[in-house]
């Protein structure tokens, strides 16, 4: 590549990184929004770009430079967007065990550990994706044929994703112990027992307590615990019960909530994509895109509302060395799946990656996995775009619109853009994140969170009009439920998966 071409490519890559840094650090501004704005302004920019390229003797097509700008913005965004989610989503200390692993580390003063894990995961995801894409110019025909063969299975793979998410969530159900008295013995209570029981399924049990009936079900109440009794012939009073423990997970409530949230968010997604939001016809806003208020309400505002009174604890200035890149490699693998399957988000890919063999990496490994999925999907999705002409994200679709003739021959320029952006973004994430963490430690972030909340509401109105505010309100209400019922927000990705599933399976439903 001539020196002038290389220099110009780096200039446009840096410009895209600036846009990605803006969208990554500013809550509520998604990189897809910037990509759409670039596409809208592309017709007016094209004459300027053509004149600029001709005056600098650049042989690269102007559309390729615009595509590199969008790609670098997406990758830089995937690195830096972790910083505001880490700092601004601070809960009360009493809610420490119910928040995300990154916030748990933050409350322990180990925010730098979380930051390093996220940066490392994103870097490994980008590097792994680049390695996979390197041989693409030599095997693109075979790879295209393979994807064409696998393409008919996409609807069925997507159909399996929600069920895998429900199954993964059901494993988080708390175990409940019952006392099996079928074949057991009952004697009068010998003495008051202060013993605390730790039931193990199938083990023999000897419980001293008060037996009583509630709504037709028998229970034994000790000083500090209560157990349901299975068996007949119970009578109320102080008793010594000798039987066996039954310990099982009550999966039904948590699965029911997961399915309900998936379906409700899916209905909101259908409303947003099919123009069924009340008030949308009054004024569609600047962009008319209902996905921004939808995602903001489901995943952004509930976190800010729940953390409006948080105070950031003192943070350690340096991070502990991370043990391995196992989590990042798992995330990179799932990133390839996310980059290929439409509607599967990085969070869903991260949850699915937990089903792979685990290592003892702690919360840092999970953070690294999630970050690798997001960046890996952004990079590997480029391969899907080049091979079959289908982008799986807003930025890739914007690249396709900016340069419809994008092909495998443009791969060297795109890979150079990816490598440069990833390395610089890794350094930026650690430097900016460390500075912001140390500056914010010990401070009450109430005003910052409230300002971000107001900014999201105003931005939703500007971009989507009155209908955007209606959808923002509905999605925010729904987005508060996962925290209240104690399940993962990943089931709210039904807002994307359900409309896509309906699109694929609509012919079978007619």
mmCIF file of C-alpha atoms in Angstrom, residues 46-342:
data_model
loop_
_atom_site.group_PDB
_atom_site.id
_atom_site.type_symbol
_atom_site.label_atom_id
_atom_site.label_comp_id
_atom_site.label_asym_id
_atom_site.label_seq_id
_atom_site.Cartn_x
_atom_site.Cartn_y
_atom_site.Cartn_z
ATOM 1 C CA UNK A 46 -18.826 12.125 -1.295
ATOM 2 C CA UNK A 47 -17.815 15.066 -3.562
ATOM 3 C CA UNK A 48 -15.488 16.368 -0.855
ATOM 4 C CA UNK A 49 -13.938 12.921 -0.336
ATOM 5 C CA UNK A 50 -13.435 12.403 -4.070
ATOM 6 C CA UNK A 51 -11.736 15.774 -4.463
ATOM 7 C CA UNK A 52 -9.631 15.131 -1.361
ATOM 8 C CA UNK A 53 -8.525 11.689 -2.577
ATOM 9 C CA UNK A 54 -7.668 12.974 -6.043
ATOM 10 C CA UNK A 55 -5.668 15.893 -4.634
ATOM 11 C CA UNK A 56 -3.645 13.554 -2.409
ATOM 12 C CA UNK A 57 -3.121 10.916 -5.143
ATOM 13 C CA UNK A 58 -4.951 8.344 -3.010
ATOM 14 C CA UNK A 59 -5.965 5.192 -4.878
ATOM 15 C CA UNK A 60 -8.397 4.016 -2.193
ATOM 16 C CA UNK A 61 -12.116 4.469 -2.994
ATOM 17 C CA UNK A 62 -13.713 7.228 -0.887
ATOM 18 C CA UNK A 63 -16.454 4.787 0.119
ATOM 19 C CA UNK A 64 -13.813 2.451 1.583
ATOM 20 C CA UNK A 65 -12.485 5.291 3.734
ATOM 21 C CA UNK A 66 -16.014 5.935 5.000
ATOM 22 C CA UNK A 67 -16.442 2.206 5.690
ATOM 23 C CA UNK A 68 -13.189 2.194 7.691
ATOM 24 C CA UNK A 69 -14.457 5.193 9.650
ATOM 25 C CA UNK A 70 -17.629 3.302 10.605
ATOM 26 C CA UNK A 71 -15.697 0.102 11.419
ATOM 27 C CA UNK A 72 -13.164 1.874 13.646
ATOM 28 C CA UNK A 73 -16.012 3.688 15.432
ATOM 29 C CA UNK A 74 -17.728 0.359 16.172
ATOM 30 C CA UNK A 75 -14.556 -1.284 17.507
ATOM 31 C CA UNK A 76 -13.498 1.698 19.624
ATOM 32 C CA UNK A 77 -17.045 1.896 21.003
ATOM 33 C CA UNK A 78 -16.922 -1.789 21.993
ATOM 34 C CA UNK A 79 -13.800 -1.045 24.087
ATOM 35 C CA UNK A 80 -14.797 2.226 25.755
ATOM 36 C CA UNK A 81 -18.494 1.649 26.413
ATOM 37 C CA UNK A 82 -17.538 -0.427 29.452
ATOM 38 C CA UNK A 83 -16.267 2.647 31.319
ATOM 39 C CA UNK A 84 -19.617 4.459 31.873
ATOM 40 C CA UNK A 85 -21.411 1.196 32.633
ATOM 41 C CA UNK A 86 -18.793 0.469 35.300
ATOM 42 C CA UNK A 87 -18.695 3.903 36.926
ATOM 43 C CA UNK A 88 -22.277 5.129 36.592
ATOM 44 C CA UNK A 89 -24.107 1.950 37.507
ATOM 45 C CA UNK A 90 -23.106 1.979 41.192
ATOM 46 C CA UNK A 91 -25.752 0.407 43.500
ATOM 47 C CA UNK A 92 -26.232 0.682 47.234
ATOM 48 C CA UNK A 93 -23.838 -1.466 49.272
ATOM 49 C CA UNK A 94 -26.757 -3.612 50.513
ATOM 50 C CA UNK A 95 -27.428 -4.728 46.938
ATOM 51 C CA UNK A 96 -23.850 -5.812 46.282
ATOM 52 C CA UNK A 97 -24.613 -9.508 45.789
ATOM 53 C CA UNK A 98 -27.385 -8.861 43.269
ATOM 54 C CA UNK A 99 -25.464 -6.649 40.865
ATOM 55 C CA UNK A 100 -23.214 -7.470 37.945
ATOM 56 C CA UNK A 101 -19.725 -8.864 38.657
ATOM 57 C CA UNK A 102 -18.110 -5.602 37.531
ATOM 58 C CA UNK A 103 -20.072 -3.564 40.058
ATOM 59 C CA UNK A 104 -19.277 -6.093 42.749
ATOM 60 C CA UNK A 105 -15.574 -5.565 42.095
ATOM 61 C CA UNK A 106 -16.140 -1.809 42.053
ATOM 62 C CA UNK A 107 -17.721 -1.896 45.508
ATOM 63 C CA UNK A 108 -14.716 -3.892 46.741
ATOM 64 C CA UNK A 109 -12.385 -1.144 45.488
ATOM 65 C CA UNK A 110 -11.142 -3.308 42.606
ATOM 66 C CA UNK A 111 -12.576 -1.344 39.719
ATOM 67 C CA UNK A 112 -9.211 -1.457 37.940
ATOM 68 C CA UNK A 113 -9.404 -5.267 37.922
ATOM 69 C CA UNK A 114 -12.755 -5.062 36.152
ATOM 70 C CA UNK A 115 -11.419 -2.447 33.738
ATOM 71 C CA UNK A 116 -8.329 -4.500 32.866
ATOM 72 C CA UNK A 117 -10.439 -7.638 32.387
ATOM 73 C CA UNK A 118 -12.781 -5.811 30.005
ATOM 74 C CA UNK A 119 -9.927 -4.246 28.022
ATOM 75 C CA UNK A 120 -8.080 -7.554 27.779
ATOM 76 C CA UNK A 121 -11.241 -9.368 26.676
ATOM 77 C CA UNK A 122 -11.920 -6.821 23.938
ATOM 78 C CA UNK A 123 -8.310 -6.959 22.726
ATOM 79 C CA UNK A 124 -8.247 -10.771 22.630
ATOM 80 C CA UNK A 125 -11.606 -10.792 20.841
ATOM 81 C CA UNK A 126 -10.316 -8.371 18.204
ATOM 82 C CA UNK A 127 -7.022 -10.230 17.739
ATOM 83 C CA UNK A 128 -8.733 -13.635 17.533
ATOM 84 C CA UNK A 129 -11.202 -12.271 15.001
ATOM 85 C CA UNK A 130 -8.369 -10.803 12.939
ATOM 86 C CA UNK A 131 -6.514 -14.137 12.908
ATOM 87 C CA UNK A 132 -9.669 -15.899 11.704
ATOM 88 C CA UNK A 133 -10.197 -13.322 8.940
ATOM 89 C CA UNK A 134 -6.574 -13.358 7.699
ATOM 90 C CA UNK A 135 -6.928 -16.419 5.405
ATOM 91 C CA UNK A 136 -10.341 -15.254 4.140
ATOM 92 C CA UNK A 137 -9.020 -13.822 0.820
ATOM 93 C CA UNK A 138 -7.581 -17.261 -0.021
ATOM 94 C CA UNK A 139 -10.549 -19.435 1.012
ATOM 95 C CA UNK A 140 -13.471 -17.055 0.511
ATOM 96 C CA UNK A 141 -15.096 -19.268 -2.155
ATOM 97 C CA UNK A 142 -15.071 -22.325 0.102
ATOM 98 C CA UNK A 143 -16.163 -20.242 3.102
ATOM 99 C CA UNK A 144 -19.050 -18.723 1.129
ATOM 100 C CA UNK A 145 -20.222 -22.171 0.022
ATOM 101 C CA UNK A 146 -20.042 -23.432 3.607
ATOM 102 C CA UNK A 147 -22.099 -20.502 4.900
ATOM 103 C CA UNK A 148 -24.653 -21.015 2.128
ATOM 104 C CA UNK A 149 -25.042 -24.634 3.224
ATOM 105 C CA UNK A 150 -25.475 -23.667 6.870
ATOM 106 C CA UNK A 151 -27.769 -20.677 6.194
ATOM 107 C CA UNK A 152 -31.031 -22.737 6.193
ATOM 108 C CA UNK A 153 -30.317 -23.782 9.780
ATOM 109 C CA UNK A 154 -30.249 -20.177 11.070
ATOM 110 C CA UNK A 155 -33.970 -20.049 12.004
ATOM 111 C CA UNK A 156 -33.705 -23.269 13.995
ATOM 112 C CA UNK A 157 -30.510 -22.174 15.719
ATOM 113 C CA UNK A 158 -32.190 -18.898 16.670
ATOM 114 C CA UNK A 159 -35.199 -20.816 17.963
ATOM 115 C CA UNK A 160 -32.913 -22.766 20.267
ATOM 116 C CA UNK A 161 -31.257 -19.664 21.744
ATOM 117 C CA UNK A 162 -34.192 -18.602 24.009
ATOM 118 C CA UNK A 163 -34.553 -22.132 25.365
ATOM 119 C CA UNK A 164 -30.835 -22.286 26.138
ATOM 120 C CA UNK A 165 -31.130 -18.943 27.948
ATOM 121 C CA UNK A 166 -34.122 -20.208 29.961
ATOM 122 C CA UNK A 167 -32.255 -23.388 30.856
ATOM 123 C CA UNK A 168 -29.165 -21.443 31.914
ATOM 124 C CA UNK A 169 -31.319 -19.156 34.081
ATOM 125 C CA UNK A 170 -33.086 -22.099 35.729
ATOM 126 C CA UNK A 171 -29.741 -23.284 37.078
ATOM 127 C CA UNK A 172 -29.626 -20.162 39.270
ATOM 128 C CA UNK A 173 -32.727 -21.193 41.222
ATOM 129 C CA UNK A 174 -32.189 -21.454 44.974
ATOM 130 C CA UNK A 175 -32.356 -25.003 46.362
ATOM 131 C CA UNK A 176 -35.260 -25.745 48.695
ATOM 132 C CA UNK A 177 -35.165 -28.442 51.363
ATOM 133 C CA UNK A 178 -38.130 -30.594 52.414
ATOM 134 C CA UNK A 179 -38.409 -33.260 55.088
ATOM 135 C CA UNK A 180 -39.536 -36.633 53.705
ATOM 136 C CA UNK A 181 -41.424 -38.459 56.468
ATOM 137 C CA UNK A 182 -42.702 -41.301 54.296
ATOM 138 C CA UNK A 183 -41.347 -44.244 56.225
ATOM 139 C CA UNK A 184 -39.989 -41.971 58.949
ATOM 140 C CA UNK A 185 -40.714 -41.781 62.690
ATOM 141 C CA UNK A 186 -42.402 -39.131 64.828
ATOM 142 C CA UNK A 187 -41.821 -38.826 68.570
ATOM 143 C CA UNK A 188 -42.609 -36.119 71.120
ATOM 144 C CA UNK A 189 -40.019 -33.350 71.268
ATOM 145 C CA UNK A 190 -37.192 -34.166 73.650
ATOM 146 C CA UNK A 191 -35.872 -30.665 74.207
ATOM 147 C CA UNK A 192 -35.610 -27.307 72.507
ATOM 148 C CA UNK A 193 -32.940 -27.456 69.782
ATOM 149 C CA UNK A 194 -30.942 -24.460 68.595
ATOM 150 C CA UNK A 195 -29.188 -26.527 65.937
ATOM 151 C CA UNK A 196 -29.143 -25.080 62.418
ATOM 152 C CA UNK A 197 -29.642 -27.670 59.701
ATOM 153 C CA UNK A 198 -27.678 -27.885 56.446
ATOM 154 C CA UNK A 199 -29.722 -30.343 54.365
ATOM 155 C CA UNK A 200 -28.083 -32.627 51.804
ATOM 156 C CA UNK A 201 -30.324 -34.509 49.390
ATOM 157 C CA UNK A 202 -30.830 -38.134 50.461
ATOM 158 C CA UNK A 203 -29.175 -37.801 53.874
ATOM 159 C CA UNK A 204 -30.980 -38.848 57.040
ATOM 160 C CA UNK A 205 -32.618 -36.025 58.981
ATOM 161 C CA UNK A 206 -33.531 -35.493 62.621
ATOM 162 C CA UNK A 207 -35.441 -32.256 63.185
ATOM 163 C CA UNK A 208 -36.879 -30.991 66.477
ATOM 164 C CA UNK A 209 -39.495 -28.285 66.114
ATOM 165 C CA UNK A 210 -43.111 -27.224 66.094
ATOM 166 C CA UNK A 211 -45.287 -29.002 63.513
ATOM 167 C CA UNK A 212 -48.152 -26.940 62.104
ATOM 168 C CA UNK A 213 -50.410 -26.770 59.066
ATOM 169 C CA UNK A 214 -50.652 -23.804 56.705
ATOM 170 C CA UNK A 215 -52.988 -23.755 53.682
ATOM 171 C CA UNK A 216 -53.252 -27.521 53.788
ATOM 172 C CA UNK A 217 -49.467 -28.090 53.867
ATOM 173 C CA UNK A 218 -47.572 -29.346 56.913
ATOM 174 C CA UNK A 219 -44.406 -27.550 58.072
ATOM 175 C CA UNK A 220 -41.937 -28.003 60.900
ATOM 176 C CA UNK A 221 -40.669 -24.771 62.446
ATOM 177 C CA UNK A 222 -37.343 -24.742 64.293
ATOM 178 C CA UNK A 223 -35.820 -21.758 66.062
ATOM 179 C CA UNK A 224 -34.394 -20.328 62.825
ATOM 180 C CA UNK A 225 -35.684 -22.462 59.937
ATOM 181 C CA UNK A 226 -38.877 -23.844 58.450
ATOM 182 C CA UNK A 227 -39.193 -26.978 56.298
ATOM 183 C CA UNK A 228 -42.101 -28.415 54.372
ATOM 184 C CA UNK A 229 -43.073 -31.961 55.396
ATOM 185 C CA UNK A 230 -43.901 -34.728 52.952
ATOM 186 C CA UNK A 231 -45.912 -37.552 54.458
ATOM 187 C CA UNK A 232 -49.162 -38.351 56.226
ATOM 188 C CA UNK A 233 -50.310 -38.751 59.798
ATOM 189 C CA UNK A 234 -49.026 -35.381 61.014
ATOM 190 C CA UNK A 235 -50.430 -33.729 64.122
ATOM 191 C CA UNK A 236 -49.718 -30.242 65.394
ATOM 192 C CA UNK A 237 -47.364 -29.744 68.308
ATOM 193 C CA UNK A 238 -43.730 -30.001 69.349
ATOM 194 C CA UNK A 239 -42.267 -33.059 67.659
ATOM 195 C CA UNK A 240 -39.032 -34.857 66.846
ATOM 196 C CA UNK A 241 -39.118 -35.893 63.187
ATOM 197 C CA UNK A 242 -36.774 -38.557 61.845
ATOM 198 C CA UNK A 243 -36.745 -38.948 58.064
ATOM 199 C CA UNK A 244 -34.725 -37.989 55.002
ATOM 200 C CA UNK A 245 -33.899 -34.729 53.256
ATOM 201 C CA UNK A 246 -35.238 -33.849 49.826
ATOM 202 C CA UNK A 247 -33.307 -30.945 48.306
ATOM 203 C CA UNK A 248 -34.397 -29.672 44.909
ATOM 204 C CA UNK A 249 -34.270 -26.454 42.944
ATOM 205 C CA UNK A 250 -37.600 -24.769 42.382
ATOM 206 C CA UNK A 251 -37.052 -23.925 38.729
ATOM 207 C CA UNK A 252 -40.628 -23.155 37.690
ATOM 208 C CA UNK A 253 -40.956 -19.567 39.026
ATOM 209 C CA UNK A 254 -37.642 -18.395 37.601
ATOM 210 C CA UNK A 255 -38.329 -20.003 34.209
ATOM 211 C CA UNK A 256 -41.841 -18.524 34.160
ATOM 212 C CA UNK A 257 -40.460 -15.034 34.808
ATOM 213 C CA UNK A 258 -37.798 -15.536 32.130
ATOM 214 C CA UNK A 259 -40.379 -16.567 29.528
ATOM 215 C CA UNK A 260 -42.713 -13.719 30.509
ATOM 216 C CA UNK A 261 -39.972 -11.086 30.232
ATOM 217 C CA UNK A 262 -38.805 -12.537 26.922
ATOM 218 C CA UNK A 263 -42.320 -12.380 25.462
ATOM 219 C CA UNK A 264 -43.101 -8.908 26.829
ATOM 220 C CA UNK A 265 -39.851 -7.458 25.509
ATOM 221 C CA UNK A 266 -40.550 -9.218 22.213
ATOM 222 C CA UNK A 267 -43.927 -7.478 21.979
ATOM 223 C CA UNK A 268 -42.191 -4.124 22.514
ATOM 224 C CA UNK A 269 -39.698 -5.061 19.802
ATOM 225 C CA UNK A 270 -42.497 -5.853 17.355
ATOM 226 C CA UNK A 271 -44.173 -2.533 18.200
ATOM 227 C CA UNK A 272 -40.918 -0.657 17.592
ATOM 228 C CA UNK A 273 -40.081 -2.369 14.296
ATOM 229 C CA UNK A 274 -43.588 -2.410 12.801
ATOM 230 C CA UNK A 275 -44.558 1.177 13.635
ATOM 231 C CA UNK A 276 -47.181 0.245 16.241
ATOM 232 C CA UNK A 277 -46.028 2.613 19.006
ATOM 233 C CA UNK A 278 -48.729 5.111 20.119
ATOM 234 C CA UNK A 279 -47.796 8.674 19.188
ATOM 235 C CA UNK A 280 -45.334 7.633 16.490
ATOM 236 C CA UNK A 281 -47.446 9.258 13.754
ATOM 237 C CA UNK A 282 -47.350 12.691 15.416
ATOM 238 C CA UNK A 283 -43.645 13.242 14.734
ATOM 239 C CA UNK A 284 -41.046 10.579 14.050
ATOM 240 C CA UNK A 285 -38.146 12.627 15.366
ATOM 241 C CA UNK A 286 -34.876 13.382 13.625
ATOM 242 C CA UNK A 287 -34.012 9.750 12.955
ATOM 243 C CA UNK A 288 -37.320 7.914 13.393
ATOM 244 C CA UNK A 289 -35.477 4.938 14.912
ATOM 245 C CA UNK A 290 -37.433 3.385 17.785
ATOM 246 C CA UNK A 291 -34.652 0.977 18.743
ATOM 247 C CA UNK A 292 -32.714 3.659 20.635
ATOM 248 C CA UNK A 293 -35.507 4.394 23.198
ATOM 249 C CA UNK A 294 -36.284 0.667 23.330
ATOM 250 C CA UNK A 295 -32.731 -0.343 24.286
ATOM 251 C CA UNK A 296 -32.305 2.671 26.555
ATOM 252 C CA UNK A 297 -35.455 1.797 28.477
ATOM 253 C CA UNK A 298 -34.727 -1.909 28.782
ATOM 254 C CA UNK A 299 -31.027 -1.739 29.649
ATOM 255 C CA UNK A 300 -30.037 1.853 30.463
ATOM 256 C CA UNK A 301 -32.552 3.766 32.565
ATOM 257 C CA UNK A 302 -33.366 0.942 35.041
ATOM 258 C CA UNK A 303 -29.692 0.738 36.004
ATOM 259 C CA UNK A 304 -29.470 4.509 36.492
ATOM 260 C CA UNK A 305 -32.733 4.590 38.460
ATOM 261 C CA UNK A 306 -31.471 1.839 40.745
ATOM 262 C CA UNK A 307 -28.105 3.501 41.328
ATOM 263 C CA UNK A 308 -29.095 7.144 41.690
ATOM 264 C CA UNK A 309 -27.901 7.244 45.311
ATOM 265 C CA UNK A 310 -24.686 5.282 44.889
ATOM 266 C CA UNK A 311 -21.313 6.504 46.176
ATOM 267 C CA UNK A 312 -18.158 5.205 44.555
ATOM 268 C CA UNK A 313 -15.801 3.589 47.115
ATOM 269 C CA UNK A 314 -12.062 4.263 47.214
ATOM 270 C CA UNK A 315 -10.333 2.359 44.408
ATOM 271 C CA UNK A 316 -6.984 0.611 44.225
ATOM 272 C CA UNK A 317 -4.713 2.533 41.858
ATOM 273 C CA UNK A 318 -3.340 -0.573 40.114
ATOM 274 C CA UNK A 319 -4.984 -3.771 38.894
ATOM 275 C CA UNK A 320 -3.975 -7.280 39.903
ATOM 276 C CA UNK A 321 -2.495 -9.394 37.078
ATOM 277 C CA UNK A 322 -5.157 -11.447 35.321
ATOM 278 C CA UNK A 323 -4.615 -15.207 35.584
ATOM 279 C CA UNK A 324 -5.365 -16.242 31.973
ATOM 280 C CA UNK A 325 -7.172 -15.391 28.770
ATOM 281 C CA UNK A 326 -9.452 -18.434 28.952
ATOM 282 C CA UNK A 327 -12.600 -16.364 29.357
ATOM 283 C CA UNK A 328 -11.612 -14.053 26.509
ATOM 284 C CA UNK A 329 -11.010 -17.006 24.180
ATOM 285 C CA UNK A 330 -14.414 -18.465 25.046
ATOM 286 C CA UNK A 331 -15.949 -15.079 24.387
ATOM 287 C CA UNK A 332 -14.165 -14.844 21.035
ATOM 288 C CA UNK A 333 -15.644 -18.192 20.034
ATOM 289 C CA UNK A 334 -19.141 -17.038 20.952
ATOM 290 C CA UNK A 335 -18.455 -13.713 19.226
ATOM 291 C CA UNK A 336 -18.194 -15.596 15.949
ATOM 292 C CA UNK A 337 -21.628 -17.095 16.590
ATOM 293 C CA UNK A 338 -23.067 -13.698 17.503
ATOM 294 C CA UNK A 339 -21.526 -12.155 14.379
ATOM 295 C CA UNK A 340 -23.224 -14.778 12.236
ATOM 296 C CA UNK A 341 -26.663 -15.159 13.830
ATOM 297 C CA UNK A 342 -29.059 -12.200 13.493
#
